[in-house]
GROMACS .gro file of C-alpha atoms in nm:
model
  280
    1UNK     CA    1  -1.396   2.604   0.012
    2UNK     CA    2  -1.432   2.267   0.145
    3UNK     CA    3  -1.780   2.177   0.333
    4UNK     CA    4  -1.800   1.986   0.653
    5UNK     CA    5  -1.560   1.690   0.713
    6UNK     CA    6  -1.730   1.354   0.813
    7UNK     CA    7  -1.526   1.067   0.863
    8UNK     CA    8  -1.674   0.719   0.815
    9UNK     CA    9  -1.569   0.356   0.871
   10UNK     CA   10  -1.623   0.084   0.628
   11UNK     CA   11  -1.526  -0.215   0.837
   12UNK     CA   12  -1.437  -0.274   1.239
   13UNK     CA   13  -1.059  -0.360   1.133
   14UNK     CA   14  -0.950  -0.042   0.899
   15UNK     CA   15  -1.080   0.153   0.677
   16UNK     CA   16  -1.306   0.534   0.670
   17UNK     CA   17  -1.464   0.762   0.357
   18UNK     CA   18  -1.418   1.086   0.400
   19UNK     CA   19  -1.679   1.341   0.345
   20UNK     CA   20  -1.658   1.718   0.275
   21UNK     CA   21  -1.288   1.700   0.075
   22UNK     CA   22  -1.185   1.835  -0.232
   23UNK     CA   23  -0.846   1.745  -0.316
   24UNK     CA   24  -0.849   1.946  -0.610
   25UNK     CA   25  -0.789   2.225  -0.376
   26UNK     CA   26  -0.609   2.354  -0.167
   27UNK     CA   27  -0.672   2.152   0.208
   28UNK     CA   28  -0.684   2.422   0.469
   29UNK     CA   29  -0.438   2.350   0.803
   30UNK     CA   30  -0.749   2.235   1.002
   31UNK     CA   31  -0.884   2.009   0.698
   32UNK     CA   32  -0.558   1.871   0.676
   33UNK     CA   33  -0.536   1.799   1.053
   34UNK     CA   34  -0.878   1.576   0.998
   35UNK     CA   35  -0.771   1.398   0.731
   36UNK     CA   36  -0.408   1.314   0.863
   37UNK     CA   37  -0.599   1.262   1.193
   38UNK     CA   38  -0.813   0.989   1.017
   39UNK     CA   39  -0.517   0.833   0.828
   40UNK     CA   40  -0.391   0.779   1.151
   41UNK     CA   41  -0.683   0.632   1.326
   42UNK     CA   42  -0.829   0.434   1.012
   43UNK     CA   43  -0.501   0.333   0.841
   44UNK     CA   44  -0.623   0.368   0.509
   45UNK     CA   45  -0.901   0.657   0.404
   46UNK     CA   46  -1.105   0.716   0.063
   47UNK     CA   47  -1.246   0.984  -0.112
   48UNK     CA   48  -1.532   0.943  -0.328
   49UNK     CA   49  -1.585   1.172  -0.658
   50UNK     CA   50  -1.220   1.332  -0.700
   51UNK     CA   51  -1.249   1.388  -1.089
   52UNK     CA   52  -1.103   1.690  -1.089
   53UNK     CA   53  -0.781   1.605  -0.947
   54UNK     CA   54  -0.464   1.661  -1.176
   55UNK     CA   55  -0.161   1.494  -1.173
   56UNK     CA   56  -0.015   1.834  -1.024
   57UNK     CA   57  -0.282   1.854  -0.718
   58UNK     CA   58  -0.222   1.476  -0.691
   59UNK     CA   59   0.130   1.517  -0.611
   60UNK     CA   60   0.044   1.831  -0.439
   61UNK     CA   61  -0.191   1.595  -0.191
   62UNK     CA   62   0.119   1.386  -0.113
   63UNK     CA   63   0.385   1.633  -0.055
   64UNK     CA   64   0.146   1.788   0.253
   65UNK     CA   65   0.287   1.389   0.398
   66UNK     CA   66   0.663   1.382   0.288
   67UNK     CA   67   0.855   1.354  -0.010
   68UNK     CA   68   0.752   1.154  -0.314
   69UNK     CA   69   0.905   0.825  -0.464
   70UNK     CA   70   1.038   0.798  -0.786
   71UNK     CA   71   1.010   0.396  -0.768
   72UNK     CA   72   1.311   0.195  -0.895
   73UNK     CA   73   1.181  -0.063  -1.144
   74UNK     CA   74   0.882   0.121  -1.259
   75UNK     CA   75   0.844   0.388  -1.517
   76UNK     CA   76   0.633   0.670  -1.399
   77UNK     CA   77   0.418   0.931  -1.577
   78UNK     CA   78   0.514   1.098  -1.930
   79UNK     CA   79   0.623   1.413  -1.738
   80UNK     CA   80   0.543   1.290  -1.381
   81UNK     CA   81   0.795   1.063  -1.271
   82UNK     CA   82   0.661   1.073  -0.929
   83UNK     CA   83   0.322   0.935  -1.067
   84UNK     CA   84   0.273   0.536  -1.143
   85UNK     CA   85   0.036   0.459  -1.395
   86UNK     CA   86  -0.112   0.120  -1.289
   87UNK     CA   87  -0.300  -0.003  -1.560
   88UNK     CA   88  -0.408  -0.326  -1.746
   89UNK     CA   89  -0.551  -0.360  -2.093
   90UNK     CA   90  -0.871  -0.578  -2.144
   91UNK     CA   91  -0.628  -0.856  -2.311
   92UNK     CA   92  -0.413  -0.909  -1.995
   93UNK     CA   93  -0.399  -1.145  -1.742
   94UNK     CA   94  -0.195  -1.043  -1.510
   95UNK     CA   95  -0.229  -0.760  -1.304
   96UNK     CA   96  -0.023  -0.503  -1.114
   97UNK     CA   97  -0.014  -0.556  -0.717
   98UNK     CA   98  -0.234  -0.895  -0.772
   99UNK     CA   99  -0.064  -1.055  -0.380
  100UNK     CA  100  -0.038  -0.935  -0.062
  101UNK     CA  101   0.212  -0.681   0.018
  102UNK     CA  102   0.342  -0.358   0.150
  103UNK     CA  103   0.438  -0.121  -0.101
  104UNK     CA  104   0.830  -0.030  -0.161
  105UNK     CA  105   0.917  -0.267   0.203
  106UNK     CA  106   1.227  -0.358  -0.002
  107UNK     CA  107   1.411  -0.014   0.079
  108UNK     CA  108   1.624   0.086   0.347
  109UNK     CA  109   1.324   0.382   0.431
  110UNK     CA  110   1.008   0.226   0.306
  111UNK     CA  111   0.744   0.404   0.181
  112UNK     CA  112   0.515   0.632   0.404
  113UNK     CA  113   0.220   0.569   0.242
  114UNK     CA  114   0.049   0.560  -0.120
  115UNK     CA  115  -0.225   0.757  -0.270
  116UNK     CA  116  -0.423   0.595  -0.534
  117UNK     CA  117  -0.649   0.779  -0.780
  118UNK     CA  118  -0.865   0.583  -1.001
  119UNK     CA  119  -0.949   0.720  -1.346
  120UNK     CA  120  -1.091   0.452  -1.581
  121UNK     CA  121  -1.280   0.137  -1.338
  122UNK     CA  122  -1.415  -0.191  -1.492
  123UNK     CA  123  -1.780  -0.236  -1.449
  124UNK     CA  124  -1.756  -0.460  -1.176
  125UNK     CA  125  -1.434  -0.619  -1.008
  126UNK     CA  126  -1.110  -0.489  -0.927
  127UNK     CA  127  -1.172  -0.404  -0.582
  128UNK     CA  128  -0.858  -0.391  -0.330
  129UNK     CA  129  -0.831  -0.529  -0.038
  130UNK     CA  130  -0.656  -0.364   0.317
  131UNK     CA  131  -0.599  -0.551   0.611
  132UNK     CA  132  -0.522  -0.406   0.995
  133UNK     CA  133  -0.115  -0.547   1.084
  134UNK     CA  134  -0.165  -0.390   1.447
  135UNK     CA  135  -0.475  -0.600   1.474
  136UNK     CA  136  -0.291  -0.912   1.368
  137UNK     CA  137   0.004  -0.867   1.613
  138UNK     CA  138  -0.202  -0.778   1.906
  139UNK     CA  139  -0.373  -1.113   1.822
  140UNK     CA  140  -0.065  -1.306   1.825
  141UNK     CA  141   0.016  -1.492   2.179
  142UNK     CA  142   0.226  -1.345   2.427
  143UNK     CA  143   0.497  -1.557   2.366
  144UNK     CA  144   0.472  -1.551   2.010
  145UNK     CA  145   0.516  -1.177   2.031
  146UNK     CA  146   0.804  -1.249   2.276
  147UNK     CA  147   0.995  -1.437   1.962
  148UNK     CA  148   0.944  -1.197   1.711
  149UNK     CA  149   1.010  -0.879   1.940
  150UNK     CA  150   1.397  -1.001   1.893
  151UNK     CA  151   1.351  -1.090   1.516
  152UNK     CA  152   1.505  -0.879   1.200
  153UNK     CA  153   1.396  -0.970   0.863
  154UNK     CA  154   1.553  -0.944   0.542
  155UNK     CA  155   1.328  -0.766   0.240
  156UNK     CA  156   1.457  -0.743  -0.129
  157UNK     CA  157   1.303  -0.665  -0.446
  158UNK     CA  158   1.451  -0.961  -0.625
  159UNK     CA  159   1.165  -1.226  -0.618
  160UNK     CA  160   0.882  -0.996  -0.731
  161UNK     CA  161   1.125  -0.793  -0.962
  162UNK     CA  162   1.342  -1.110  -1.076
  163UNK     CA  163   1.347  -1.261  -1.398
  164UNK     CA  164   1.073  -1.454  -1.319
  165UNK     CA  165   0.861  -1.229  -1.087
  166UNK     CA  166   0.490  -1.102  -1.112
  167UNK     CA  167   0.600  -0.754  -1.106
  168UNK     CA  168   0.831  -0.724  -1.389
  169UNK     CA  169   0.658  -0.951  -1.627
  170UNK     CA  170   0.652  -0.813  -1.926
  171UNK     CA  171   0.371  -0.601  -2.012
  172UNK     CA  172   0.169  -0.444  -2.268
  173UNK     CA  173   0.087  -0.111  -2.066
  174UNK     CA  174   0.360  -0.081  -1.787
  175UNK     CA  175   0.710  -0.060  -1.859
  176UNK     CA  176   0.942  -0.184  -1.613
  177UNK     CA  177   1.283  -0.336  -1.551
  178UNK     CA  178   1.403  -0.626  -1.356
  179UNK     CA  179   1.548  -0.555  -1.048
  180UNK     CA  180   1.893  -0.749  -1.075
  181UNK     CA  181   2.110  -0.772  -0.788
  182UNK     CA  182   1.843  -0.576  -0.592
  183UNK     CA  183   1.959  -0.505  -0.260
  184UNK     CA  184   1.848  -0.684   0.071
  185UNK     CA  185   1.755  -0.450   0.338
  186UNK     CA  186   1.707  -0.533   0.725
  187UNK     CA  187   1.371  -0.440   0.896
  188UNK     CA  188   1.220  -0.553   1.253
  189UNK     CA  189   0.958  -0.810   1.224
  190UNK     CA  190   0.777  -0.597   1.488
  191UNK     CA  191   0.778  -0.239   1.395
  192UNK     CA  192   0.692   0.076   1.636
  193UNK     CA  193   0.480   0.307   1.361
  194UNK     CA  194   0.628   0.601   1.431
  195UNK     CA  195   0.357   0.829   1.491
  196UNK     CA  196   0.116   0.622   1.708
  197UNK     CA  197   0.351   0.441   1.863
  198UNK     CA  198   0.133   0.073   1.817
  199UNK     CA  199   0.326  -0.174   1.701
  200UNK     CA  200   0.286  -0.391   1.413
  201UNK     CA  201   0.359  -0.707   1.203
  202UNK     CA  202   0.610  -0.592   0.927
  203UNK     CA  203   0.669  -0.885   0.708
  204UNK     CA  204   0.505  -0.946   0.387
  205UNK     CA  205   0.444  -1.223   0.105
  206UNK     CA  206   0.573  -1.001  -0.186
  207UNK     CA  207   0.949  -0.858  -0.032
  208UNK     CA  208   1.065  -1.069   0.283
  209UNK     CA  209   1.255  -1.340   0.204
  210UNK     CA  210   1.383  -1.452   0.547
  211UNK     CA  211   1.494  -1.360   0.914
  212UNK     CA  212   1.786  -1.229   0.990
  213UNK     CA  213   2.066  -1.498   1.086
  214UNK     CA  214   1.840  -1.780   0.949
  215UNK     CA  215   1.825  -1.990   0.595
  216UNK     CA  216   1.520  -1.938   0.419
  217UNK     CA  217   1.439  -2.329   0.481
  218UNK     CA  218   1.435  -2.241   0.859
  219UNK     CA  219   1.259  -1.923   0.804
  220UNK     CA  220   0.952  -2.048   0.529
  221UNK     CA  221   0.736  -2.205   0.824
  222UNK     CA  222   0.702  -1.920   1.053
  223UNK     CA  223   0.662  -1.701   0.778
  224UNK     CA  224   0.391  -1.842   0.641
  225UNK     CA  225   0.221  -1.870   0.962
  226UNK     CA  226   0.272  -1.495   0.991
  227UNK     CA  227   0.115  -1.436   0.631
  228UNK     CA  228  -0.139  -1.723   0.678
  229UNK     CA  229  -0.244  -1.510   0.984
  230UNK     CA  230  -0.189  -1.154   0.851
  231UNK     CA  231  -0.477  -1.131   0.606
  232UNK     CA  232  -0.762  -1.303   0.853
  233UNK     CA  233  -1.102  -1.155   0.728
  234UNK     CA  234  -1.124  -1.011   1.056
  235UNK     CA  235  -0.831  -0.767   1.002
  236UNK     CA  236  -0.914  -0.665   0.681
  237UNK     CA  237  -1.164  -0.408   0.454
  238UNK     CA  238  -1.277  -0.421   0.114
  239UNK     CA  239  -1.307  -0.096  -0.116
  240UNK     CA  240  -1.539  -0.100  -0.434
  241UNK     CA  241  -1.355   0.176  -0.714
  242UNK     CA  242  -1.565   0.451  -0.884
  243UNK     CA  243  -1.384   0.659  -1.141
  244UNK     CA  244  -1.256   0.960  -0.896
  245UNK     CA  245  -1.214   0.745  -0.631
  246UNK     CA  246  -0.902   0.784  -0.389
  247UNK     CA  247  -0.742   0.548  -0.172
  248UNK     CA  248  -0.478   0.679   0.058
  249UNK     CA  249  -0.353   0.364   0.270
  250UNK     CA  250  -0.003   0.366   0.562
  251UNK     CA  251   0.215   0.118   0.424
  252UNK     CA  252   0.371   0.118   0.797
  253UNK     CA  253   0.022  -0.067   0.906
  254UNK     CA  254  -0.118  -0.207   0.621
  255UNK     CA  255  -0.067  -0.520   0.360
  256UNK     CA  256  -0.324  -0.475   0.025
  257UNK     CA  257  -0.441  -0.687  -0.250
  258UNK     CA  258  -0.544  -0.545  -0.587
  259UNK     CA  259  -0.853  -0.811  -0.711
  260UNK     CA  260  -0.808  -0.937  -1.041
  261UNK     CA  261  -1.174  -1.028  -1.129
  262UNK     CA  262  -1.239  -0.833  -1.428
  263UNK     CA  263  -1.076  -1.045  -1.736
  264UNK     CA  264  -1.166  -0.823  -2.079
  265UNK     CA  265  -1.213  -0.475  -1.922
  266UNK     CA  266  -0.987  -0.199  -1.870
  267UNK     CA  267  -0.850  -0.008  -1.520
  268UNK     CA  268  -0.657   0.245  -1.505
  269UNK     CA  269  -0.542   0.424  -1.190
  270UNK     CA  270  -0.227   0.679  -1.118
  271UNK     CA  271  -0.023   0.631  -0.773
  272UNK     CA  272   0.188   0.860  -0.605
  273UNK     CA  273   0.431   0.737  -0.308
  274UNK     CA  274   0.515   0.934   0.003
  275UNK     CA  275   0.855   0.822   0.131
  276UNK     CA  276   0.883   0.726   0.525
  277UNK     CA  277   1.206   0.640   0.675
  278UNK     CA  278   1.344   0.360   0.842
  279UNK     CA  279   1.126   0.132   1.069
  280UNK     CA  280   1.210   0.085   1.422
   0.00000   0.00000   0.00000
């Protein structure tokens, strides 16, 4: 039976720990009305001391929000496809999600959201970072906001996913694939999240590659203003890992950055996806 739900915030931009949850369990309909109701209000929620969740109540978590992903150039979970094991061994350098980004922005319906679980934690480092994209377009001028209202960009998978990308490096304790001739799908630059009704930035360092109608020459300076101005301190939280720690984080207002500050240590977390649909 799950105790009282509290719900606090970490930062003024984003960002609450839930009290009172066990995930291992079943969530009753009024639990799950807090928690979805604090997802929606916080953008990205945690649970502290979730050891006991399974892969199967993991995915069980996600499926109360939608679907799951099965992602494209990533191999999930020995008998969990749905589950991503993000994980780097003390002898690499590189890690998984080390940039800015939105997860899975490079389909035509992007991803919902993404629940993180963490099992094995370095002893210090690898925190993540989440910043507030409805707090950096409501901070954007009235006539910038006038511009972009009108704007479509194009997202891909082919830079990160590329020959050459971060994400399909090769890689001691992920397997993936290159994403060749990845498709380009078109998104709004300003997007409508779909159960708030704010609107949002929705570009992001990691899968847009330009606006619609534009070369990427023409496109590279606003961008960059747009990312320079995304990830402000101001808009943003910071989350510290324990083992059974749980992120859950709404990749339709939200960019993240995995910290890679632990060089010779292990961390090992599993990820499940819940699918959204197309952005507006």
């Amino acid at each position: 039976m799950n105790r009282e739900i509290n719900v606090r915030p970490i930062s003024g931009a984003l960002g609450a720990e839930i009290e009172g949850v066990d995930l291992s369990q079943d969530l009753s309909n009024e639990a799950f009305d807090k928690v979805h109701r604090a997802f929606l209000d916080h953008h990205v929620i945690f649970f502290r001391d979730q050891n006991d969740l399974s892969p199967e109540r993991h995915k069980a978590f996600g499926r109360r929000f939608g679907s799951l992903n099965v992602h494209p150039y990533v191999k999930g979970m020995e008998g969990h496809p749905e589950i991503l094991e993000i994980i780097k061994e003390p002898e690499e350098k590189t890690n998984f999600g080390g940039g800015w980004h939105t997860d899975m922005s490079f389909l035509e319906e992007p991803a919902l959201g993404s629940i993180l679980h963490a099992i094995e934690v370095p002893p210090y480092g690898g925190d993540t970072l989440w910043a507030n994209q409805h707090m950096a377009y409501d901070a954007l001028s009235d006539g910038l906001k006038a511009t972009l209202e009108g704007l479509t960009a194009i997202h891909s998978a082919g830079r990160e996913y590329g020959p050459k990308g971060q994400s399909a490096m090769g890689r001691q304790s992920m397997e993936t694939k290159q994403a060749d001739n990845a498709p380009e799908f078109e998104h709004p630059v300003v997007r409508t999240h779909p159960e708030t009704g704010r609107k949002g930035l929705y570009v992001n360092p990691a899968f847009t590659l330009r606006f619609k109608g534009w070369t990427k020459r023409e496109s590279r300076p606003l961008l960059n203003y747009l990312f320079e101005h995304s990830r402000q301190e101001q808009f943003t939280c910071r989350f510290r890992w324990e083992a059974g720690s749980v992120a859950f984080w709404d990749n339709r207002s939200t960019w993240h950055f995995a910290l890679n500050d632990y060089a010779g240590h292990r961390r090992y977390m599993r990820r499940v996806t819940v699918n959204g649909d197309r952005p507006f």
